[in-house]
Amino acid sequence: MSSGKLKVDYDDDIRRVFVIIESYNPMVVKYNGDINELIDGAIKFQIQYYDEGMLVKKNVKIVKVEGNLMHFNVIEMVTEDIKRKEFRVDYKGPIYLKKISKDEINKYKTIIDEEMGEYKNSIVYKVRDFIKSADEIRSIISQFLIEINTKLDKILFSIDEKKNKLDLITAKSLDISGGGVCIFCFDKIADESSILYIKFGLEDYQYYQIFSALGEVVSVKETKMGYKYGIKYIYIDRDSREFLIKYAIEKERLLARTFKLL
């Protein structure tokens, strides 16, 4: 037996849960949570696991459920050498978007540089870096500073959005990585190859990080409830990309530790 992940697609969401792989042929996995709640409304399943350093992805179809065991038929299998920036985890939160033309790319690159420059020069950003570098600080004061930092970041992000004259569309983030983001929107806002200006805030347990980037739409999937968009970053601050990579890896480790304790 070995551990793996089951990726479940819904019309308006994506979930990844850890499972125990009981058998590869036939494909049988054990899930310790509520299986009925997990598969209710599901439209697609994919089992993921590592084999000799390669990520194996198997698109599967559920055959039957017996207790906490799920039996699948394998429809398709692919293997890939996943890069750090492509390591993806679930993240649910608002994301702000605007479709732009290719002629506007340089204009929005300048906007992104200015926004990220302002954020990095803010007091809250400097407080966050100070706390991160002070490994031995474990006092009540440090925790208080962390809480104030997070609240100030959220307030500043909210104020900035109210002042924003870019007519941004609000969508929902489904998962993120250092290479891109998957979102859900009720309306069709773009086609494949469209360029989007993206802005969102991500809470990293203790900190609240703000991001601005340009992304290219690489996939559009229509569902019964709306549209899912796969977006690849084509312009993003280097520190922002590194933060997203570390966030994804750390969140995965935390979930893995929690899973092993179940």
PDB file of C-alpha atoms in Angstrom:
ATOM      1  CA  MET A   1       0.000   0.000   0.000  1.00  0.00           C
ATOM      2  CA  SER A   2       1.106   3.582  -0.663  1.00  0.00           C
ATOM      3  CA  SER A   3      -0.358   7.058  -0.380  1.00  0.00           C
ATOM      4  CA  GLY A   4      -1.612   9.184  -3.222  1.00  0.00           C
ATOM      5  CA  LYS A   5      -4.049  11.965  -3.969  1.00  0.00           C
ATOM      6  CA  LEU A   6      -7.499  11.860  -5.470  1.00  0.00           C
ATOM      7  CA  LYS A   7      -8.375  14.954  -7.478  1.00  0.00           C
ATOM      8  CA  VAL A   8     -12.123  15.474  -7.766  1.00  0.00           C
ATOM      9  CA  ASP A   9     -13.618  17.923 -10.263  1.00  0.00           C
ATOM     10  CA  TYR A  10     -17.030  19.493  -9.735  1.00  0.00           C
ATOM     11  CA  ASP A  11     -18.939  21.945 -11.894  1.00  0.00           C
ATOM     12  CA  ASP A  12     -17.694  24.890  -9.827  1.00  0.00           C
ATOM     13  CA  ASP A  13     -14.832  23.520  -7.768  1.00  0.00           C
ATOM     14  CA  ILE A  14     -11.801  21.216  -7.477  1.00  0.00           C
ATOM     15  CA  ARG A  15     -10.775  19.183  -4.421  1.00  0.00           C
ATOM     16  CA  ARG A  16      -7.668  17.131  -3.683  1.00  0.00           C
ATOM     17  CA  VAL A  17      -7.689  14.603  -0.855  1.00  0.00           C
ATOM     18  CA  PHE A  18      -5.118  12.093   0.340  1.00  0.00           C
ATOM     19  CA  VAL A  19      -5.942   8.411  -0.097  1.00  0.00           C
ATOM     20  CA  ILE A  20      -4.316   5.027   0.506  1.00  0.00           C
ATOM     21  CA  ILE A  21      -3.817   3.065  -2.706  1.00  0.00           C
ATOM     22  CA  GLU A  22      -4.875  -0.479  -1.834  1.00  0.00           C
ATOM     23  CA  SER A  23      -4.422  -1.866  -5.340  1.00  0.00           C
ATOM     24  CA  TYR A  24      -3.158  -0.596  -8.705  1.00  0.00           C
ATOM     25  CA  ASN A  25      -4.756  -3.284 -10.864  1.00  0.00           C
ATOM     26  CA  PRO A  26      -7.649  -3.099 -10.320  1.00  0.00           C
ATOM     27  CA  MET A  27      -7.450   0.495  -9.031  1.00  0.00           C
ATOM     28  CA  VAL A  28      -8.746   0.606  -5.463  1.00  0.00           C
ATOM     29  CA  VAL A  29      -8.209   3.422  -2.953  1.00  0.00           C
ATOM     30  CA  LYS A  30      -9.155   3.952   0.665  1.00  0.00           C
ATOM     31  CA  TYR A  31     -10.498   7.307   1.861  1.00  0.00           C
ATOM     32  CA  ASN A  32     -10.997   7.967   5.570  1.00  0.00           C
ATOM     33  CA  GLY A  33     -13.472  10.812   5.124  1.00  0.00           C
ATOM     34  CA  ASP A  34     -17.102  10.918   4.029  1.00  0.00           C
ATOM     35  CA  ILE A  35     -17.063   9.296   0.582  1.00  0.00           C
ATOM     36  CA  ASN A  36     -20.655  10.210  -0.245  1.00  0.00           C
ATOM     37  CA  GLU A  37     -19.940  13.872   0.493  1.00  0.00           C
ATOM     38  CA  LEU A  38     -16.772  13.677  -1.602  1.00  0.00           C
ATOM     39  CA  ILE A  39     -18.326  12.129  -4.720  1.00  0.00           C
ATOM     40  CA  ASP A  40     -21.665  13.963  -4.591  1.00  0.00           C
ATOM     41  CA  GLY A  41     -21.827  16.145  -7.710  1.00  0.00           C
ATOM     42  CA  ALA A  42     -18.408  15.002  -8.944  1.00  0.00           C
ATOM     43  CA  ILE A  43     -17.891  15.053 -12.718  1.00  0.00           C
ATOM     44  CA  LYS A  44     -14.314  13.762 -12.972  1.00  0.00           C
ATOM     45  CA  PHE A  45     -11.779  11.814 -10.906  1.00  0.00           C
ATOM     46  CA  GLN A  46      -8.001  11.616 -11.191  1.00  0.00           C
ATOM     47  CA  ILE A  47      -5.625   9.592  -9.017  1.00  0.00           C
ATOM     48  CA  GLN A  48      -2.115  11.005  -8.596  1.00  0.00           C
ATOM     49  CA  TYR A  49       0.965   9.374  -7.075  1.00  0.00           C
ATOM     50  CA  TYR A  50       4.739   9.296  -7.474  1.00  0.00           C
ATOM     51  CA  ASP A  51       6.588   6.399  -9.052  1.00  0.00           C
ATOM     52  CA  GLU A  52      10.400   6.522  -9.306  1.00  0.00           C
ATOM     53  CA  GLY A  53      10.409  10.312  -9.139  1.00  0.00           C
ATOM     54  CA  MET A  54       7.736  10.767 -11.801  1.00  0.00           C
ATOM     55  CA  LEU A  55       4.228  12.045 -11.151  1.00  0.00           C
ATOM     56  CA  VAL A  56       1.656   9.533 -12.401  1.00  0.00           C
ATOM     57  CA  LYS A  57      -1.820  10.815 -13.215  1.00  0.00           C
ATOM     58  CA  LYS A  58      -4.643   8.379 -13.904  1.00  0.00           C
ATOM     59  CA  ASN A  59      -8.001   9.618 -15.096  1.00  0.00           C
ATOM     60  CA  VAL A  60     -10.447   7.144 -13.621  1.00  0.00           C
ATOM     61  CA  LYS A  61     -14.144   6.321 -13.503  1.00  0.00           C
ATOM     62  CA  ILE A  62     -15.718   5.148 -10.263  1.00  0.00           C
ATOM     63  CA  VAL A  63     -17.176   1.634 -10.454  1.00  0.00           C
ATOM     64  CA  LYS A  64     -18.383   0.989  -6.930  1.00  0.00           C
ATOM     65  CA  VAL A  65     -18.007   2.012  -3.311  1.00  0.00           C
ATOM     66  CA  GLU A  66     -17.603  -0.534  -0.524  1.00  0.00           C
ATOM     67  CA  GLY A  67     -17.352   1.016   2.932  1.00  0.00           C
ATOM     68  CA  ASN A  68     -14.392   3.383   2.758  1.00  0.00           C
ATOM     69  CA  LEU A  69     -13.023   1.803  -0.430  1.00  0.00           C
ATOM     70  CA  MET A  70     -13.507   3.227  -3.930  1.00  0.00           C
ATOM     71  CA  HIS A  71     -13.051   1.003  -6.980  1.00  0.00           C
ATOM     72  CA  PHE A  72     -12.099   2.635 -10.295  1.00  0.00           C
ATOM     73  CA  ASN A  73     -11.602   1.808 -13.941  1.00  0.00           C
ATOM     74  CA  VAL A  74      -8.559   3.558 -15.438  1.00  0.00           C
ATOM     75  CA  ILE A  75      -9.487   5.580 -18.521  1.00  0.00           C
ATOM     76  CA  GLU A  76      -6.179   7.278 -19.271  1.00  0.00           C
ATOM     77  CA  MET A  77      -2.722   7.494 -17.698  1.00  0.00           C
ATOM     78  CA  VAL A  78       0.072  10.051 -18.102  1.00  0.00           C
ATOM     79  CA  THR A  79       3.443  10.511 -16.364  1.00  0.00           C
ATOM     80  CA  GLU A  80       5.333  13.775 -16.070  1.00  0.00           C
ATOM     81  CA  ASP A  81       8.413  15.226 -14.451  1.00  0.00           C
ATOM     82  CA  ILE A  82       6.737  17.969 -12.438  1.00  0.00           C
ATOM     83  CA  LYS A  83       8.654  21.216 -11.922  1.00  0.00           C
ATOM     84  CA  ARG A  84       8.650  23.138  -8.628  1.00  0.00           C
ATOM     85  CA  LYS A  85       6.694  26.046 -10.035  1.00  0.00           C
ATOM     86  CA  GLU A  86       3.975  23.691 -11.302  1.00  0.00           C
ATOM     87  CA  PHE A  87       3.328  22.088  -7.913  1.00  0.00           C
ATOM     88  CA  ARG A  88      -0.364  22.784  -7.377  1.00  0.00           C
ATOM     89  CA  VAL A  89      -2.605  22.879  -4.291  1.00  0.00           C
ATOM     90  CA  ASP A  90      -6.203  23.817  -3.612  1.00  0.00           C
ATOM     91  CA  TYR A  91      -6.848  27.431  -2.709  1.00  0.00           C
ATOM     92  CA  LYS A  92     -10.303  28.996  -2.484  1.00  0.00           C
ATOM     93  CA  GLY A  93     -10.606  32.753  -2.484  1.00  0.00           C
ATOM     94  CA  PRO A  94     -11.598  35.776  -4.579  1.00  0.00           C
ATOM     95  CA  ILE A  95      -9.456  36.718  -7.543  1.00  0.00           C
ATOM     96  CA  TYR A  96      -9.778  39.893  -9.606  1.00  0.00           C
ATOM     97  CA  LEU A  97      -9.339  39.838 -13.370  1.00  0.00           C
ATOM     98  CA  LYS A  98      -9.452  41.908 -16.489  1.00  0.00           C
ATOM     99  CA  LYS A  99      -9.059  40.774 -20.081  1.00  0.00           C
ATOM    100  CA  ILE A 100      -6.543  42.953 -21.899  1.00  0.00           C
ATOM    101  CA  SER A 101      -5.312  43.208 -25.467  1.00  0.00           C
ATOM    102  CA  LYS A 102      -1.757  42.404 -26.549  1.00  0.00           C
ATOM    103  CA  ASP A 103      -1.246  46.118 -27.145  1.00  0.00           C
ATOM    104  CA  GLU A 104      -1.901  46.730 -23.424  1.00  0.00           C
ATOM    105  CA  ILE A 105       0.643  44.206 -22.121  1.00  0.00           C
ATOM    106  CA  ASN A 106       3.436  46.736 -21.561  1.00  0.00           C
ATOM    107  CA  LYS A 107       1.012  49.130 -19.874  1.00  0.00           C
ATOM    108  CA  TYR A 108      -0.078  46.452 -17.400  1.00  0.00           C
ATOM    109  CA  LYS A 109       3.480  45.282 -16.805  1.00  0.00           C
ATOM    110  CA  THR A 110       4.184  48.826 -15.611  1.00  0.00           C
ATOM    111  CA  ILE A 111       1.072  48.747 -13.401  1.00  0.00           C
ATOM    112  CA  ILE A 112       2.183  45.427 -11.879  1.00  0.00           C
ATOM    113  CA  ASP A 113       5.713  46.710 -11.230  1.00  0.00           C
ATOM    114  CA  GLU A 114       4.326  49.809  -9.522  1.00  0.00           C
ATOM    115  CA  GLU A 115       1.822  47.831  -7.421  1.00  0.00           C
ATOM    116  CA  MET A 116       4.365  45.272  -6.258  1.00  0.00           C
ATOM    117  CA  GLY A 117       6.922  48.020  -5.606  1.00  0.00           C
ATOM    118  CA  GLU A 118       4.457  49.898  -3.402  1.00  0.00           C
ATOM    119  CA  TYR A 119       3.571  46.720  -1.533  1.00  0.00           C
ATOM    120  CA  LYS A 120       7.211  45.783  -0.906  1.00  0.00           C
ATOM    121  CA  ASN A 121       7.911  49.275   0.425  1.00  0.00           C
ATOM    122  CA  SER A 122       4.928  49.200   2.786  1.00  0.00           C
ATOM    123  CA  ILE A 123       5.389  48.983   6.540  1.00  0.00           C
ATOM    124  CA  VAL A 124       3.370  45.779   6.754  1.00  0.00           C
ATOM    125  CA  TYR A 125       5.658  44.036   4.242  1.00  0.00           C
ATOM    126  CA  LYS A 126       8.744  45.093   6.200  1.00  0.00           C
ATOM    127  CA  VAL A 127       7.191  43.971   9.491  1.00  0.00           C
ATOM    128  CA  ARG A 128       6.455  40.586   7.927  1.00  0.00           C
ATOM    129  CA  ASP A 129      10.045  40.155   6.758  1.00  0.00           C
ATOM    130  CA  PHE A 130      11.363  41.216  10.159  1.00  0.00           C
ATOM    131  CA  ILE A 131       9.247  38.604  11.912  1.00  0.00           C
ATOM    132  CA  LYS A 132      10.214  35.903   9.404  1.00  0.00           C
ATOM    133  CA  SER A 133      13.918  36.584   9.938  1.00  0.00           C
ATOM    134  CA  ALA A 134      13.631  36.495  13.743  1.00  0.00           C
ATOM    135  CA  ASP A 135      13.514  32.732  14.196  1.00  0.00           C
ATOM    136  CA  GLU A 136      13.807  32.895  17.993  1.00  0.00           C
ATOM    137  CA  ILE A 137      10.914  35.273  18.539  1.00  0.00           C
ATOM    138  CA  ARG A 138       8.087  33.252  20.033  1.00  0.00           C
ATOM    139  CA  SER A 139       6.636  35.783  22.412  1.00  0.00           C
ATOM    140  CA  ILE A 140       3.144  37.217  22.610  1.00  0.00           C
ATOM    141  CA  ILE A 141       4.495  40.452  21.121  1.00  0.00           C
ATOM    142  CA  SER A 142       5.586  38.722  17.929  1.00  0.00           C
ATOM    143  CA  GLN A 143       2.195  37.049  17.516  1.00  0.00           C
ATOM    144  CA  PHE A 144       0.510  40.399  18.063  1.00  0.00           C
ATOM    145  CA  LEU A 145       2.665  41.949  15.326  1.00  0.00           C
ATOM    146  CA  ILE A 146       1.775  39.109  12.973  1.00  0.00           C
ATOM    147  CA  GLU A 147      -1.951  39.646  13.548  1.00  0.00           C
ATOM    148  CA  ILE A 148      -1.641  43.409  13.054  1.00  0.00           C
ATOM    149  CA  ASN A 149       0.399  42.828   9.910  1.00  0.00           C
ATOM    150  CA  THR A 150      -2.228  40.533   8.406  1.00  0.00           C
ATOM    151  CA  LYS A 151      -5.106  42.855   9.245  1.00  0.00           C
ATOM    152  CA  LEU A 152      -3.295  45.881   7.800  1.00  0.00           C
ATOM    153  CA  ASP A 153      -2.493  43.990   4.590  1.00  0.00           C
ATOM    154  CA  LYS A 154      -6.144  43.025   4.151  1.00  0.00           C
ATOM    155  CA  ILE A 155      -7.301  46.600   4.824  1.00  0.00           C
ATOM    156  CA  LEU A 156      -4.795  48.036   2.354  1.00  0.00           C
ATOM    157  CA  PHE A 157      -5.823  45.503  -0.284  1.00  0.00           C
ATOM    158  CA  SER A 158      -9.505  46.371   0.248  1.00  0.00           C
ATOM    159  CA  ILE A 159      -8.832  50.122   0.043  1.00  0.00           C
ATOM    160  CA  ASP A 160      -6.765  49.628  -3.104  1.00  0.00           C
ATOM    161  CA  GLU A 161      -9.617  47.715  -4.745  1.00  0.00           C
ATOM    162  CA  LYS A 162     -12.088  50.522  -3.957  1.00  0.00           C
ATOM    163  CA  LYS A 163      -9.761  53.058  -5.558  1.00  0.00           C
ATOM    164  CA  ASN A 164      -9.127  50.777  -8.530  1.00  0.00           C
ATOM    165  CA  LYS A 165     -10.432  52.145 -11.825  1.00  0.00           C
ATOM    166  CA  LEU A 166      -9.550  49.064 -13.864  1.00  0.00           C
ATOM    167  CA  ASP A 167     -13.079  47.575 -13.890  1.00  0.00           C
ATOM    168  CA  LEU A 168     -11.967  44.208 -12.563  1.00  0.00           C
ATOM    169  CA  ILE A 169     -14.149  41.095 -12.672  1.00  0.00           C
ATOM    170  CA  THR A 170     -14.412  38.982  -9.508  1.00  0.00           C
ATOM    171  CA  ALA A 171     -13.973  35.219  -9.860  1.00  0.00           C
ATOM    172  CA  LYS A 172     -13.117  32.330  -7.512  1.00  0.00           C
ATOM    173  CA  SER A 173      -9.696  30.762  -7.271  1.00  0.00           C
ATOM    174  CA  LEU A 174      -9.759  26.933  -7.218  1.00  0.00           C
ATOM    175  CA  ASP A 175      -6.078  26.042  -7.051  1.00  0.00           C
ATOM    176  CA  ILE A 176      -2.727  27.760  -7.384  1.00  0.00           C
ATOM    177  CA  SER A 177       0.925  27.114  -8.105  1.00  0.00           C
ATOM    178  CA  GLY A 178       4.041  29.080  -8.901  1.00  0.00           C
ATOM    179  CA  GLY A 179       3.225  28.623 -12.569  1.00  0.00           C
ATOM    180  CA  GLY A 180      -0.436  29.531 -12.745  1.00  0.00           C
ATOM    181  CA  VAL A 181      -3.912  29.472 -11.273  1.00  0.00           C
ATOM    182  CA  CYS A 182      -7.222  27.751 -11.973  1.00  0.00           C
ATOM    183  CA  ILE A 183     -10.370  29.823 -11.496  1.00  0.00           C
ATOM    184  CA  PHE A 184     -14.138  29.495 -11.759  1.00  0.00           C
ATOM    185  CA  CYS A 185     -16.445  32.172 -13.120  1.00  0.00           C
ATOM    186  CA  PHE A 186     -20.193  32.013 -13.768  1.00  0.00           C
ATOM    187  CA  ASP A 187     -19.807  33.914 -17.044  1.00  0.00           C
ATOM    188  CA  LYS A 188     -17.515  33.422 -20.001  1.00  0.00           C
ATOM    189  CA  ILE A 189     -14.878  36.134 -19.694  1.00  0.00           C
ATOM    190  CA  ALA A 190     -12.167  34.944 -22.081  1.00  0.00           C
ATOM    191  CA  ASP A 191     -11.084  32.395 -24.672  1.00  0.00           C
ATOM    192  CA  GLU A 192      -7.925  30.331 -24.925  1.00  0.00           C
ATOM    193  CA  SER A 193      -4.818  32.484 -25.549  1.00  0.00           C
ATOM    194  CA  SER A 194      -6.503  35.538 -24.009  1.00  0.00           C
ATOM    195  CA  ILE A 195      -4.297  37.698 -21.764  1.00  0.00           C
ATOM    196  CA  LEU A 196      -5.586  38.561 -18.293  1.00  0.00           C
ATOM    197  CA  TYR A 197      -4.460  41.048 -15.669  1.00  0.00           C
ATOM    198  CA  ILE A 198      -4.739  39.200 -12.336  1.00  0.00           C
ATOM    199  CA  LYS A 199      -4.821  40.481  -8.778  1.00  0.00           C
ATOM    200  CA  PHE A 200      -5.440  38.536  -5.572  1.00  0.00           C
ATOM    201  CA  GLY A 201      -4.492  38.190  -1.923  1.00  0.00           C
ATOM    202  CA  LEU A 202      -3.410  34.928  -0.323  1.00  0.00           C
ATOM    203  CA  GLU A 203      -3.335  34.229   3.398  1.00  0.00           C
ATOM    204  CA  ASP A 204      -0.320  32.122   4.339  1.00  0.00           C
ATOM    205  CA  TYR A 205      -1.428  30.982   7.809  1.00  0.00           C
ATOM    206  CA  GLN A 206       0.263  33.982   9.475  1.00  0.00           C
ATOM    207  CA  TYR A 207       0.758  36.470   6.636  1.00  0.00           C
ATOM    208  CA  TYR A 208      -1.329  38.041   3.912  1.00  0.00           C
ATOM    209  CA  GLN A 209       0.478  38.355   0.585  1.00  0.00           C
ATOM    210  CA  ILE A 210      -0.745  40.483  -2.330  1.00  0.00           C
ATOM    211  CA  PHE A 211      -0.070  39.518  -5.944  1.00  0.00           C
ATOM    212  CA  SER A 212      -0.409  41.193  -9.333  1.00  0.00           C
ATOM    213  CA  ALA A 213       0.443  39.324 -12.533  1.00  0.00           C
ATOM    214  CA  LEU A 214      -0.343  38.796 -16.192  1.00  0.00           C
ATOM    215  CA  GLY A 215      -1.641  35.403 -17.250  1.00  0.00           C
ATOM    216  CA  GLU A 216      -2.481  33.600 -20.471  1.00  0.00           C
ATOM    217  CA  VAL A 217      -5.596  31.427 -20.645  1.00  0.00           C
ATOM    218  CA  VAL A 218      -4.447  27.919 -21.590  1.00  0.00           C
ATOM    219  CA  SER A 219      -7.740  26.077 -21.084  1.00  0.00           C
ATOM    220  CA  VAL A 220     -11.451  26.870 -20.913  1.00  0.00           C
ATOM    221  CA  LYS A 221     -13.921  24.247 -19.684  1.00  0.00           C
ATOM    222  CA  GLU A 222     -17.639  24.917 -19.710  1.00  0.00           C
ATOM    223  CA  THR A 223     -19.651  23.234 -16.946  1.00  0.00           C
ATOM    224  CA  LYS A 224     -23.318  23.235 -15.978  1.00  0.00           C
ATOM    225  CA  MET A 225     -22.648  26.121 -13.590  1.00  0.00           C
ATOM    226  CA  GLY A 226     -20.148  28.263 -15.459  1.00  0.00           C
ATOM    227  CA  TYR A 227     -16.573  28.178 -16.739  1.00  0.00           C
ATOM    228  CA  LYS A 228     -13.256  26.931 -15.411  1.00  0.00           C
ATOM    229  CA  TYR A 229     -10.134  28.676 -16.672  1.00  0.00           C
ATOM    230  CA  GLY A 230      -6.590  27.385 -16.535  1.00  0.00           C
ATOM    231  CA  ILE A 231      -4.233  30.369 -16.490  1.00  0.00           C
ATOM    232  CA  LYS A 232      -0.441  30.370 -16.904  1.00  0.00           C
ATOM    233  CA  TYR A 233       1.539  33.318 -15.556  1.00  0.00           C
ATOM    234  CA  ILE A 234       3.441  35.135 -18.279  1.00  0.00           C
ATOM    235  CA  TYR A 235       4.569  38.078 -16.128  1.00  0.00           C
ATOM    236  CA  ILE A 236       4.961  37.833 -12.350  1.00  0.00           C
ATOM    237  CA  ASP A 237       7.354  39.230  -9.779  1.00  0.00           C
ATOM    238  CA  ARG A 238      10.139  36.733  -8.982  1.00  0.00           C
ATOM    239  CA  ASP A 239       9.590  37.001  -5.213  1.00  0.00           C
ATOM    240  CA  SER A 240       5.871  36.451  -5.737  1.00  0.00           C
ATOM    241  CA  ARG A 241       6.479  33.289  -7.753  1.00  0.00           C
ATOM    242  CA  GLU A 242       8.868  31.957  -5.098  1.00  0.00           C
ATOM    243  CA  PHE A 243       6.326  32.718  -2.365  1.00  0.00           C
ATOM    244  CA  LEU A 244       3.638  30.754  -4.253  1.00  0.00           C
ATOM    245  CA  ILE A 245       5.978  27.798  -4.788  1.00  0.00           C
ATOM    246  CA  LYS A 246       6.912  27.663  -1.100  1.00  0.00           C
ATOM    247  CA  TYR A 247       3.269  28.121  -0.072  1.00  0.00           C
ATOM    248  CA  ALA A 248       2.154  25.173  -2.225  1.00  0.00           C
ATOM    249  CA  ILE A 249       4.920  22.882  -0.984  1.00  0.00           C
ATOM    250  CA  GLU A 250       4.412  23.819   2.678  1.00  0.00           C
ATOM    251  CA  LYS A 251       0.632  23.384   2.452  1.00  0.00           C
ATOM    252  CA  GLU A 252       1.130  19.964   0.874  1.00  0.00           C
ATOM    253  CA  ARG A 253       3.491  18.939   3.681  1.00  0.00           C
ATOM    254  CA  LEU A 254       1.016  20.102   6.313  1.00  0.00           C
ATOM    255  CA  LEU A 255      -1.827  18.152   4.686  1.00  0.00           C
ATOM    256  CA  ALA A 256       0.381  15.079   4.367  1.00  0.00           C
ATOM    257  CA  ARG A 257       1.277  15.218   8.077  1.00  0.00           C
ATOM    258  CA  THR A 258      -2.396  15.618   8.987  1.00  0.00           C
ATOM    259  CA  PHE A 259      -3.327  12.703   6.722  1.00  0.00           C
ATOM    260  CA  LYS A 260      -0.804  10.369   8.355  1.00  0.00           C
ATOM    261  CA  LEU A 261      -2.232  11.212  11.787  1.00  0.00           C
ATOM    262  CA  LEU A 262      -5.760  10.182  10.820  1.00  0.00           C
TER     263      LEU A 262
END
